[in-house]
Short mmCIF file of C-alpha atoms (C1' of nucleotides) in Angstrom, two decimals:
data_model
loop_
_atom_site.label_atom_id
_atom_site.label_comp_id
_atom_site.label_asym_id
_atom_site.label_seq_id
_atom_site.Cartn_x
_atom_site.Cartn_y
_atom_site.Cartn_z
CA UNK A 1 0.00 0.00 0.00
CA UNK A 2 1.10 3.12 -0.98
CA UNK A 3 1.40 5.74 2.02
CA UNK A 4 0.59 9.54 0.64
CA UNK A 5 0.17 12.94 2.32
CA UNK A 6 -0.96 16.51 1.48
CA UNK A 7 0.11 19.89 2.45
CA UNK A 8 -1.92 22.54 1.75
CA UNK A 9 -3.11 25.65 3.56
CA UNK A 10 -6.82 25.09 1.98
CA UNK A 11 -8.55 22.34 3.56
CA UNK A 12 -11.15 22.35 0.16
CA UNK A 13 -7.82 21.41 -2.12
CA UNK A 14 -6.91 18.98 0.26
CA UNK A 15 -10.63 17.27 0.21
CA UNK A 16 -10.36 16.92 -3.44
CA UNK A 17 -7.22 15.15 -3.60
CA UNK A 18 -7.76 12.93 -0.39
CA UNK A 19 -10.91 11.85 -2.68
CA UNK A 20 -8.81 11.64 -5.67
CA UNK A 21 -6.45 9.56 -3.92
CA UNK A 22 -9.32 7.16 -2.67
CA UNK A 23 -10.12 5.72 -6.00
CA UNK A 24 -6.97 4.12 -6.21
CA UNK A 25 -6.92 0.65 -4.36
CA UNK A 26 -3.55 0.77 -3.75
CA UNK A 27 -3.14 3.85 -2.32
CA UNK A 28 -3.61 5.77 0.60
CA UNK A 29 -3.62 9.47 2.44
CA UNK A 30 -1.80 8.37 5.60
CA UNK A 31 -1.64 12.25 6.31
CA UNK A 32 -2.92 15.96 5.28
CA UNK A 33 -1.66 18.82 7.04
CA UNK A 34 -2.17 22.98 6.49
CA UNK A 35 1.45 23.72 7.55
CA UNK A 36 4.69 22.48 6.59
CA UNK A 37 6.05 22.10 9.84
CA UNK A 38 2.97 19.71 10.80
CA UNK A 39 4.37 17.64 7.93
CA UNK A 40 7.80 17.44 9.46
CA UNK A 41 6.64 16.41 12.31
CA UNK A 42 4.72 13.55 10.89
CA UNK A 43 7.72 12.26 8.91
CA UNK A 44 9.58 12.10 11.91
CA UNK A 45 7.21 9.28 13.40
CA UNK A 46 6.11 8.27 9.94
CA UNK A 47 7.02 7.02 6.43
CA UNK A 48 5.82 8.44 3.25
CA UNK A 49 5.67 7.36 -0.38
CA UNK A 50 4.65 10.60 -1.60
CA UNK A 51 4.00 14.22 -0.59
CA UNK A 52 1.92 16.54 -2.41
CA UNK A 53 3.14 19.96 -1.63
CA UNK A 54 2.07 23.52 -1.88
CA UNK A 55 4.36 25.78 -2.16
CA UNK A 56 2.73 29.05 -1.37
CA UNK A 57 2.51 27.95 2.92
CA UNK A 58 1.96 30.18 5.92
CA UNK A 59 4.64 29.12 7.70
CA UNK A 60 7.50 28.00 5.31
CA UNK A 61 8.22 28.02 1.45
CA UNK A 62 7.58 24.44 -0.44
CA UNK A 63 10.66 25.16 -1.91
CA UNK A 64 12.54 24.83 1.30
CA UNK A 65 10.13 22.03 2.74
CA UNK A 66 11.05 20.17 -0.27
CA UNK A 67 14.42 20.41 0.56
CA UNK A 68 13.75 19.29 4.19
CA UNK A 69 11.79 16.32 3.27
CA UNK A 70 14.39 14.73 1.18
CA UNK A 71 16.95 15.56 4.05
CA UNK A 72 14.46 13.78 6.69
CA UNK A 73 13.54 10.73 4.32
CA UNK A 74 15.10 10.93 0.85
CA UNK A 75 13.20 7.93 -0.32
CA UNK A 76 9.92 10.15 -0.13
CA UNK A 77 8.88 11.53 -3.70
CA UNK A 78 8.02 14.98 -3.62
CA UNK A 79 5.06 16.15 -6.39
CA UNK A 80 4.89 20.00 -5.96
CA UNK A 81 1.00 21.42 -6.69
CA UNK A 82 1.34 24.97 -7.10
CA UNK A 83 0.01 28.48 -9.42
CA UNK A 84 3.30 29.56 -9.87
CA UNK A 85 4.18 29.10 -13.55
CA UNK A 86 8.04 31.13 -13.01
CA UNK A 87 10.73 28.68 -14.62
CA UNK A 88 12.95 29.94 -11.73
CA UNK A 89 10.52 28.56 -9.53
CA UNK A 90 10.35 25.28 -11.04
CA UNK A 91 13.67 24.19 -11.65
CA UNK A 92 14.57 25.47 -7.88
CA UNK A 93 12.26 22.83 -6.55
CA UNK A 94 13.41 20.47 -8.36
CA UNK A 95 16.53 20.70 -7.74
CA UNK A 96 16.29 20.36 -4.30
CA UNK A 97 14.68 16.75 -4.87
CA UNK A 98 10.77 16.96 -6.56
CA UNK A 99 10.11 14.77 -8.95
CA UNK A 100 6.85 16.39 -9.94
CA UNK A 101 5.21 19.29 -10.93
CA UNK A 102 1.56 20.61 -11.87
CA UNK A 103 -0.77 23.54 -11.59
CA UNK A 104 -3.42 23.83 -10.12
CA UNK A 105 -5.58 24.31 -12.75
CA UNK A 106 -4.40 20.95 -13.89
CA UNK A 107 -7.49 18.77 -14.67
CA UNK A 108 -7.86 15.63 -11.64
CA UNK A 109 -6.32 13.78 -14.76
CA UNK A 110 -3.19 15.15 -15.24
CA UNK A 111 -2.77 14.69 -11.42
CA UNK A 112 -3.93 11.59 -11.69
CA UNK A 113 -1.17 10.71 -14.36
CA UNK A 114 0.79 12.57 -12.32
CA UNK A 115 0.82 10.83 -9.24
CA UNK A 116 1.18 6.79 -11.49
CA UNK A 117 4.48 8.82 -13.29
CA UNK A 118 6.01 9.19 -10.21
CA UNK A 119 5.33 6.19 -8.91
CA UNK A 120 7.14 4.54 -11.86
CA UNK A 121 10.23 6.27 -11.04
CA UNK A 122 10.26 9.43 -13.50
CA UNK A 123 9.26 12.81 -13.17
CA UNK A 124 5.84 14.01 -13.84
CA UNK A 125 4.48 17.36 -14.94
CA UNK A 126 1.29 18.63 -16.42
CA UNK A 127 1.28 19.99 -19.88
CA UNK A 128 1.55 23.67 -18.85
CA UNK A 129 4.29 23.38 -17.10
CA UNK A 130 6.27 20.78 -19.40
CA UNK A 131 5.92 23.75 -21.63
CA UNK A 132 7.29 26.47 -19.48
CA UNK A 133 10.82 23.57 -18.79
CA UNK A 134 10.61 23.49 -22.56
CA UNK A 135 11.89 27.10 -23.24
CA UNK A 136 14.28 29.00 -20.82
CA UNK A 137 12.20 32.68 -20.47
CA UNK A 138 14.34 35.94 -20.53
CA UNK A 139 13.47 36.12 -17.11
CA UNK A 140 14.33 33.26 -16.21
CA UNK A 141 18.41 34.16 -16.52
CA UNK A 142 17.61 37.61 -14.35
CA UNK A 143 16.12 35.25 -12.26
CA UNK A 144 19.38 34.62 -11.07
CA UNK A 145 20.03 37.34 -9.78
CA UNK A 146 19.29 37.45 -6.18
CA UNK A 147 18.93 40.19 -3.84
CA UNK A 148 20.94 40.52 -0.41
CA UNK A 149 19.27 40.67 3.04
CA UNK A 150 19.45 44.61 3.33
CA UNK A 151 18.33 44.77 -0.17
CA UNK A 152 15.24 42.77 0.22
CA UNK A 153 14.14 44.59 3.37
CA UNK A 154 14.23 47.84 1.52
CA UNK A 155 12.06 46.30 -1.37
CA UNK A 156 9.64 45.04 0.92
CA UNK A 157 9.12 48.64 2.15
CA UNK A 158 9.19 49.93 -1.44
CA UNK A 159 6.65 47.46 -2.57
CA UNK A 160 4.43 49.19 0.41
CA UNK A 161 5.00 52.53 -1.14
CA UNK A 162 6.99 54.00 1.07
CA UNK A 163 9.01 56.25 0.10
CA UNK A 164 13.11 56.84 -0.33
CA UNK A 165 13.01 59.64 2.61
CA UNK A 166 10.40 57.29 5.10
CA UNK A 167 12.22 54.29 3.94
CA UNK A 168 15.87 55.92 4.95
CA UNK A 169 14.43 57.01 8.36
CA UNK A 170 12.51 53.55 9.46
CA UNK A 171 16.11 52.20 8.84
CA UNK A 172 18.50 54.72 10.24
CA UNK A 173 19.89 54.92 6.80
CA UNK A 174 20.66 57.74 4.23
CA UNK A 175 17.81 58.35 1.58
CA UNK A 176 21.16 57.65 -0.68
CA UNK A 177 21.83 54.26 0.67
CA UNK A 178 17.80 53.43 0.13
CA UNK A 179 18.14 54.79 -3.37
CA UNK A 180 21.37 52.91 -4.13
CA UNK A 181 19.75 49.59 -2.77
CA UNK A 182 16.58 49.92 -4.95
CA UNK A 183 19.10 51.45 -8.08
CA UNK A 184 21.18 48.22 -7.85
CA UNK A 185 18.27 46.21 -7.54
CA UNK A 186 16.73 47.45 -10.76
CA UNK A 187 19.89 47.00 -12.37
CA UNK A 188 20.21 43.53 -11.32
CA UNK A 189 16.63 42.67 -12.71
CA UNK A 190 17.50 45.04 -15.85
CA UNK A 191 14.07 47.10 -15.01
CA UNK A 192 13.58 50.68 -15.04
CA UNK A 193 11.03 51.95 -12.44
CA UNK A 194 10.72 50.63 -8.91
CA UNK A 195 6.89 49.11 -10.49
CA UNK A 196 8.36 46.90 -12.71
CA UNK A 197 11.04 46.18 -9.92
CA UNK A 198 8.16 44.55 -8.29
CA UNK A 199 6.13 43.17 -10.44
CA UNK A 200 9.11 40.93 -11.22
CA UNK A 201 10.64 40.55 -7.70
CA UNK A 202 7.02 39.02 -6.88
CA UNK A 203 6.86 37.02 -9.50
CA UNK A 204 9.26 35.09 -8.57
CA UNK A 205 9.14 34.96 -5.48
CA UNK A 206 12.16 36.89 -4.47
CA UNK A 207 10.25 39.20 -1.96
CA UNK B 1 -33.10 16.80 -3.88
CA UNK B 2 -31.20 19.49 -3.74
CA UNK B 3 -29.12 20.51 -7.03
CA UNK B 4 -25.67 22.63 -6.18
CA UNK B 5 -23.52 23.68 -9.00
CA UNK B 6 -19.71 24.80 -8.31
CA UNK B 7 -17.84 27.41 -10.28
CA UNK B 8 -13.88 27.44 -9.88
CA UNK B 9 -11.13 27.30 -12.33
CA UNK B 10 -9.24 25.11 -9.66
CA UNK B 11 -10.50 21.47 -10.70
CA UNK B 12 -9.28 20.61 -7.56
CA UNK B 13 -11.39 22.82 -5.08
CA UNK B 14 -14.35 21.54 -7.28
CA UNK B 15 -13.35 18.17 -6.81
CA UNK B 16 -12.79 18.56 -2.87
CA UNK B 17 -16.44 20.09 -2.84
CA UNK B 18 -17.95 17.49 -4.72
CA UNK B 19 -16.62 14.63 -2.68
CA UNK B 20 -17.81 16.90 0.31
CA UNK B 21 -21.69 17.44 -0.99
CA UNK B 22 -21.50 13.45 -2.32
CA UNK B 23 -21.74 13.01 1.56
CA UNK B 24 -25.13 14.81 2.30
CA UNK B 25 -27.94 11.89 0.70
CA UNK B 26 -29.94 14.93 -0.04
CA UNK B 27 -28.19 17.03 -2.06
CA UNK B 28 -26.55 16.38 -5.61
CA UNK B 29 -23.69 18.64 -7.76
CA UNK B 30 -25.75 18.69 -11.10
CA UNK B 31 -22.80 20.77 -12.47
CA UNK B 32 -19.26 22.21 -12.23
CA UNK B 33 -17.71 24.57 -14.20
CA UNK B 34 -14.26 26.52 -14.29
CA UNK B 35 -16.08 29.63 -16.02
CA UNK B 36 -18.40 31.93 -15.35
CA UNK B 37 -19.98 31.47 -18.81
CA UNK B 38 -20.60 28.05 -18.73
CA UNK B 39 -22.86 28.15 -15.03
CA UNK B 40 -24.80 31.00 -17.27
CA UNK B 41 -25.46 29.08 -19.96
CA UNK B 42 -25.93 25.60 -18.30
CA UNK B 43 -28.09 27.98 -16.03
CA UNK B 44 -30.19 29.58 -19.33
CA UNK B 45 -31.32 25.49 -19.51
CA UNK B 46 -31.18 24.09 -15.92
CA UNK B 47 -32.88 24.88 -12.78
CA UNK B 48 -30.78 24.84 -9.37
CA UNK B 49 -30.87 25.06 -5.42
CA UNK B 50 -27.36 26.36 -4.53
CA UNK B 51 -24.38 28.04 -6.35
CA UNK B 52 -21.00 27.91 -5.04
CA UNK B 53 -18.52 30.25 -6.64
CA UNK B 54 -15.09 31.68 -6.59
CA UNK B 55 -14.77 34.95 -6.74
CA UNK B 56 -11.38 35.12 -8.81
CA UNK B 57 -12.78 33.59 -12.50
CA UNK B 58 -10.86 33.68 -15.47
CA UNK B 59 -13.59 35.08 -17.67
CA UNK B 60 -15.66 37.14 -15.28
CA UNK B 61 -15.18 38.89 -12.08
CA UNK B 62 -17.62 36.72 -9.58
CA UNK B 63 -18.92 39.37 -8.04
CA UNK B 64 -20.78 40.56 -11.26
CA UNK B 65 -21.73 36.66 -12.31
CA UNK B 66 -23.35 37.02 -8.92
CA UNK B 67 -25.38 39.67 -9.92
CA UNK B 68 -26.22 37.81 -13.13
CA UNK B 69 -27.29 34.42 -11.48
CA UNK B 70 -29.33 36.12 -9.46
CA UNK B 71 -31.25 38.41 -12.71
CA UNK B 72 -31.86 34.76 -14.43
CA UNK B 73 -32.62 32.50 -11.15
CA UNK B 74 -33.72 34.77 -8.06
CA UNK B 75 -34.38 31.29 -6.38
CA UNK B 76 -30.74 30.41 -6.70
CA UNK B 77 -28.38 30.58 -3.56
CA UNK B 78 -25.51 31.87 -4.43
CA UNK B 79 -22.61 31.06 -1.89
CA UNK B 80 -19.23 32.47 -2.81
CA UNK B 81 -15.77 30.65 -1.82
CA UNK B 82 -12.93 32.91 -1.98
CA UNK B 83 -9.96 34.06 -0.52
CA UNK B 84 -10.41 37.53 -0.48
CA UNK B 85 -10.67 39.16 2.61
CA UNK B 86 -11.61 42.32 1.76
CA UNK B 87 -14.58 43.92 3.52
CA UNK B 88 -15.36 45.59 0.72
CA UNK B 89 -15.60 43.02 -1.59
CA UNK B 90 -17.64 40.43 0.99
CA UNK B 91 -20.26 43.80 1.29
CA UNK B 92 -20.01 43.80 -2.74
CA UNK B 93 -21.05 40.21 -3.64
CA UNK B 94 -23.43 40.20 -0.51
CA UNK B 95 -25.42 43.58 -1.99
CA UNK B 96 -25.62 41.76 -5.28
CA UNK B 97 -27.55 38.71 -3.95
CA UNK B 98 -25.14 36.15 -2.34
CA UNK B 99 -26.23 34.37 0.97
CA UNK B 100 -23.07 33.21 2.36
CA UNK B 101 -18.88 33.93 1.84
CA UNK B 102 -16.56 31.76 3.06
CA UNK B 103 -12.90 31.69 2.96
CA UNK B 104 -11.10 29.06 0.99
CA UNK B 105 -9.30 28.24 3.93
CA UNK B 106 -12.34 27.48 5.70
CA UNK B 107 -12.34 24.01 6.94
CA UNK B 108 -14.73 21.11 5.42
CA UNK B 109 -16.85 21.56 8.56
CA UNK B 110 -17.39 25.14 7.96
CA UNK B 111 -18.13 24.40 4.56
CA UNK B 112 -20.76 22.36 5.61
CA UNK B 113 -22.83 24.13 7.87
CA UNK B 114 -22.86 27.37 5.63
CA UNK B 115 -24.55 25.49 2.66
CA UNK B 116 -26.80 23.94 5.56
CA UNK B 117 -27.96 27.29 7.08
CA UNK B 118 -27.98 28.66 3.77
CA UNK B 119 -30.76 25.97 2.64
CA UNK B 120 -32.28 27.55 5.91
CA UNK B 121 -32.68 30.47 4.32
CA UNK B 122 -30.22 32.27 5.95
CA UNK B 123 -26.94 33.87 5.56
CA UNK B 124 -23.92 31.74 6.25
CA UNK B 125 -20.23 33.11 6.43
CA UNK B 126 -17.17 31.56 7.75
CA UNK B 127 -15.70 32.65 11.48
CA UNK B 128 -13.16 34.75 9.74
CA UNK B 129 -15.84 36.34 7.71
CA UNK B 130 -17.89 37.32 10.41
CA UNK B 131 -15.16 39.06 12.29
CA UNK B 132 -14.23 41.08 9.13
CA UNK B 133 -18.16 41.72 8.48
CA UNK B 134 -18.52 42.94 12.31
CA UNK B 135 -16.10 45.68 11.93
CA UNK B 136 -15.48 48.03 9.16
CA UNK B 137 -12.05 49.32 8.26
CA UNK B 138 -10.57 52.55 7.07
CA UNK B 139 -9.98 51.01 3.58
CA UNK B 140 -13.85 50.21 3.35
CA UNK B 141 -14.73 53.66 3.19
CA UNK B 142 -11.85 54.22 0.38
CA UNK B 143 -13.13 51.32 -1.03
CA UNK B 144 -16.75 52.61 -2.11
CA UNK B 145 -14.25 55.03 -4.57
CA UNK B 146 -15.21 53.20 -8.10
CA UNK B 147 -13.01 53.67 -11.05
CA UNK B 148 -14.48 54.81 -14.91
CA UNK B 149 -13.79 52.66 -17.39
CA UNK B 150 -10.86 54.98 -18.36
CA UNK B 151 -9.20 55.07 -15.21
CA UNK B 152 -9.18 51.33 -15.06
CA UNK B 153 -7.62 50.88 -18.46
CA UNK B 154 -4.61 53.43 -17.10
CA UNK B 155 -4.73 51.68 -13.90
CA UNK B 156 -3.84 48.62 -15.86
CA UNK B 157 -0.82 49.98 -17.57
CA UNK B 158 0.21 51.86 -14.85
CA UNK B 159 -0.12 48.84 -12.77
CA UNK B 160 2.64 47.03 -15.70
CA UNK B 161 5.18 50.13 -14.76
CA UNK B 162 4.55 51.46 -17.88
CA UNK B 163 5.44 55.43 -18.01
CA UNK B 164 2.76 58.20 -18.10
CA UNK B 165 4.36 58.61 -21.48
CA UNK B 166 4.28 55.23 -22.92
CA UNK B 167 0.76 55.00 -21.81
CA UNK B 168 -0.10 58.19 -23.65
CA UNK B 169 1.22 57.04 -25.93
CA UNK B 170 -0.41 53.32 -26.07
CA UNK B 171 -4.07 54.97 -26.08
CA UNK B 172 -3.12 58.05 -28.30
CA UNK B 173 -3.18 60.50 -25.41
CA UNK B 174 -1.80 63.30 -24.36
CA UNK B 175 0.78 62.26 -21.25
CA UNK B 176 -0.81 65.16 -19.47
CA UNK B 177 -4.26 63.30 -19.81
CA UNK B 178 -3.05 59.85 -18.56
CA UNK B 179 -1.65 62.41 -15.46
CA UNK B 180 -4.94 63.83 -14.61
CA UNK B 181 -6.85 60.61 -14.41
CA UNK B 182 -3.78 58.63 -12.41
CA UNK B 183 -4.02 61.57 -10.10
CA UNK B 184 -7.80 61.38 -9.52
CA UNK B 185 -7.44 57.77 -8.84
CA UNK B 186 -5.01 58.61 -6.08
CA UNK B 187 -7.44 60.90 -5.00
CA UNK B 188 -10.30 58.82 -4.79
CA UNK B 189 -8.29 56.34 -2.95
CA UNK B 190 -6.31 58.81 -1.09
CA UNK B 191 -2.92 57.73 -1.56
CA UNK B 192 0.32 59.29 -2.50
CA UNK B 193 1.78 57.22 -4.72
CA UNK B 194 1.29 55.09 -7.88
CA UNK B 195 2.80 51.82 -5.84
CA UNK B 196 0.24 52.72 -3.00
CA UNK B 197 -2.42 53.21 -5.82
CA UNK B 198 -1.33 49.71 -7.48
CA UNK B 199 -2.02 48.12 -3.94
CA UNK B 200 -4.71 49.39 -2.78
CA UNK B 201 -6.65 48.53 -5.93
CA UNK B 202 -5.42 45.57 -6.30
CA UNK B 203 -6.62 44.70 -3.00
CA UNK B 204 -9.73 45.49 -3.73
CA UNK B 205 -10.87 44.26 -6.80
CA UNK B 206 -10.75 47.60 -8.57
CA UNK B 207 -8.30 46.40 -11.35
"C1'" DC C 1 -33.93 68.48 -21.21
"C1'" DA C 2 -30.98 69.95 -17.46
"C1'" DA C 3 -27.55 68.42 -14.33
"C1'" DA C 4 -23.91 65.59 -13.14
"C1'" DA C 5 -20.20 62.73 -14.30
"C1'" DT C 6 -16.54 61.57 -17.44
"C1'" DA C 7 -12.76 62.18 -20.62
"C1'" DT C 8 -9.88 65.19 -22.39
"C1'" DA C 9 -5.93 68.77 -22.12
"C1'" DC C 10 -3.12 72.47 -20.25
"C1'" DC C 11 -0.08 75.47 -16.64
"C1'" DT C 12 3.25 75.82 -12.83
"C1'" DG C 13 6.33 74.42 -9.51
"C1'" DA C 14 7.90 71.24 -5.98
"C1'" DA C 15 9.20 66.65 -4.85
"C1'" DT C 16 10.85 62.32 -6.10
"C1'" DT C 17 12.83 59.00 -8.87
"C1'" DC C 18 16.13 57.59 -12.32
"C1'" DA C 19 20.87 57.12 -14.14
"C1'" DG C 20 25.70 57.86 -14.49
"C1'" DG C 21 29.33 57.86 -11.61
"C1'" DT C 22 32.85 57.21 -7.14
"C1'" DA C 23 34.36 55.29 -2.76
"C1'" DG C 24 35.41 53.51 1.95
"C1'" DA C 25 34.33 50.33 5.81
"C1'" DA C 26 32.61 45.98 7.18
"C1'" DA C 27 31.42 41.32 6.49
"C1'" DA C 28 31.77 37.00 4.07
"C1'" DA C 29 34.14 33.84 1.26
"C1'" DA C 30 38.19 31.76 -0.87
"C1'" DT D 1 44.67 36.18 5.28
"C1'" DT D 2 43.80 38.10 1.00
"C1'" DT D 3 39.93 38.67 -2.10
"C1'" DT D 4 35.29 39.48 -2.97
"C1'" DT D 5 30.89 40.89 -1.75
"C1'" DT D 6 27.89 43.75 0.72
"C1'" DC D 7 26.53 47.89 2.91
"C1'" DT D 8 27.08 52.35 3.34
"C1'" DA D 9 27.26 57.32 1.48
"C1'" DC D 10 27.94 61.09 -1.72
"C1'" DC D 11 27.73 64.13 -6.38
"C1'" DT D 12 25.34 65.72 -10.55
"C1'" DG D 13 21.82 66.23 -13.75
"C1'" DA D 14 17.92 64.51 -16.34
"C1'" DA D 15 13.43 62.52 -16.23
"C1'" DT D 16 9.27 61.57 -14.02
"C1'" DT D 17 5.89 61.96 -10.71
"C1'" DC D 18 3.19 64.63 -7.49
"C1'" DA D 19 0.07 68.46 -6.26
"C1'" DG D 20 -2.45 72.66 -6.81
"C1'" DG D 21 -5.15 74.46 -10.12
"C1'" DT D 22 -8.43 75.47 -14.68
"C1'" DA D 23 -11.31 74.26 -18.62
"C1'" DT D 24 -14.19 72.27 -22.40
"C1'" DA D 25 -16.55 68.81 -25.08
"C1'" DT D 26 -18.98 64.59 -24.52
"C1'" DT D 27 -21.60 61.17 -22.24
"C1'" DT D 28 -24.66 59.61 -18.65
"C1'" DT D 29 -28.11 60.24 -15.54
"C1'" DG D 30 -32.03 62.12 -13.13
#
DNA sequence: CAAAATATACCTGAATTCAGGTAGAAAAAA
DNA sequence: TTTTTTCTACCTGAATTCAGGTATATTTTG
């Protein structure tokens, strides 16, 4: 018997694939939890076949969990389920040990298909996001680029509208230093106004 | 018999509902649909008890198919799932005919006793709901602010980080035009920046 | 139809952001 | 312990946004 669990902050998701999940007769949901840290805890005490993952989480990043799954029990396949369609995203989860990734605007099918792939040993996408591995995007190389501790608290504040001045005194900082921050940041992520800085940062996930 | 129809373009959250209602021997999910479209036209042909709906649709905001379920089937409950937490947009959906909101991170149990009291005849909302319903924020009052047609279209491009003059030039404006209607959006909103603008709309539904 | 709302366009001046630099001290990595 | 990266700060000037207005034709609404 196969022994499967689900992470996902909505307990509706969850329902549909625990009843997914139950029309296979060799399969079970030995586990579903909102957080990832429930989830860690269970593997501790538990085995797993397969996790079905989120990665949007309230208390950690799938992307991470993923990682700390495969450290706690690397013989558990990982099957991210997620609305993020950024390459950068993708690849990063998979290289920290998922063998699996779909949309969740997938049809129960493709997770269905999914879910047997993976079981046979491979990895297992749905069509949309096959596509998106396909072709490397142009953001996907300033993707790369990451952004330092002191730069991503400043863009956090920028991305609340504060401005340069408010920004520079909330931090003890020069407005100079603020506007150097957000200027390098820009320049890393080859934008040119702090909107489309971002409008990209979130995309991917860098904020 | 009781016939509910779901509308979300997550075939997931449909499936999780429709294992959910499959438990009540009284009720029955004569349809689900990932647009807002198809409920209207499977509705033009087919009477029904309950609708639940997302409010985020690929083809139609839910908040107006609300209104339009309602014009073709005043006898339909209309019960929206979403994850918006906006007071504003709960009021919204609620003035336009819907008896219940919940939050898709609701649990199953919520889930059930709102469609329950709904068939009651009354309204049903999640706890979360009903704390945001019993007090009304500062951004509710901002919120009532409603865009023109025009000043969403801007909003749109200005919300890409598009310049006032690339947007002038985009709709065959004069740059001082596209000026004058981003600055009476941040008036209506009372902001004092485009990036607060973005946010605050976005937050609200307004873009 | 009259009144109100909307879309358009302009003026002026202040404030802020953007873009090109340079540069030193501190922290992290090799 | 060098070397590299990060964080800090400054200068200058151009471009853009912000904020106070006014104004007129058109469209919508009462």
């Amino acid at each position: 018997m196969i022994r499967l669990a689900v992470v996902d902050d909505h307990p509706i998701v969850i329902q549909g694939i625990v009843s997914l999940i139950n029309n296979f007769d060799n399969m079970m949901v030995t586990g579903s939890f909102q957080t990832g840290n429930e989830l860690i805890s269970f593997l501790e005490n538990n085995k797993l076949d397969i996790v079905l993952l989120d990665i949007m989480l309230p208390d950690i990043n799938g992307i991470e969990l993923c990682a700390q799954v495969k450290r706690l029990s690397p013989s558990t396949a990982v099957i991210a389920i997620s609305n993020h369609t950024e390459r950068s995203i993708i690849m990063q989860i998979l290289q920290n040990g998922a063998c699996g990734y779909i949309l969740k605007n997938a049809s129960v099918e493709e997770l269905k298909n999914c879910i047997e792939t993976v079981l046979n040993g491979e990895l297992a996408f749905s069509k949309e996001v096959i596509e998106i591995i396909a072709k490397p995007s142009v953001n996907d190389l300033k993707g790369r680029a990451k952004f330092t501790k002191r730069e991503k608290e400043i863009l956090l504040l920028i991305a609340q509208g504060k401005t340069t001045a408010s920004i520079a005194d909330e931090l003890f900082l020069s407005p100079l230093t603020v506007e150097t921050h957000r200027r390098n940041m820009m320049q890393k992520l080859d934008v040119k106004n702090s909107i489309e800085l971002i409008n990209l940062a979130t995309e991917q996930l860098l904020i």
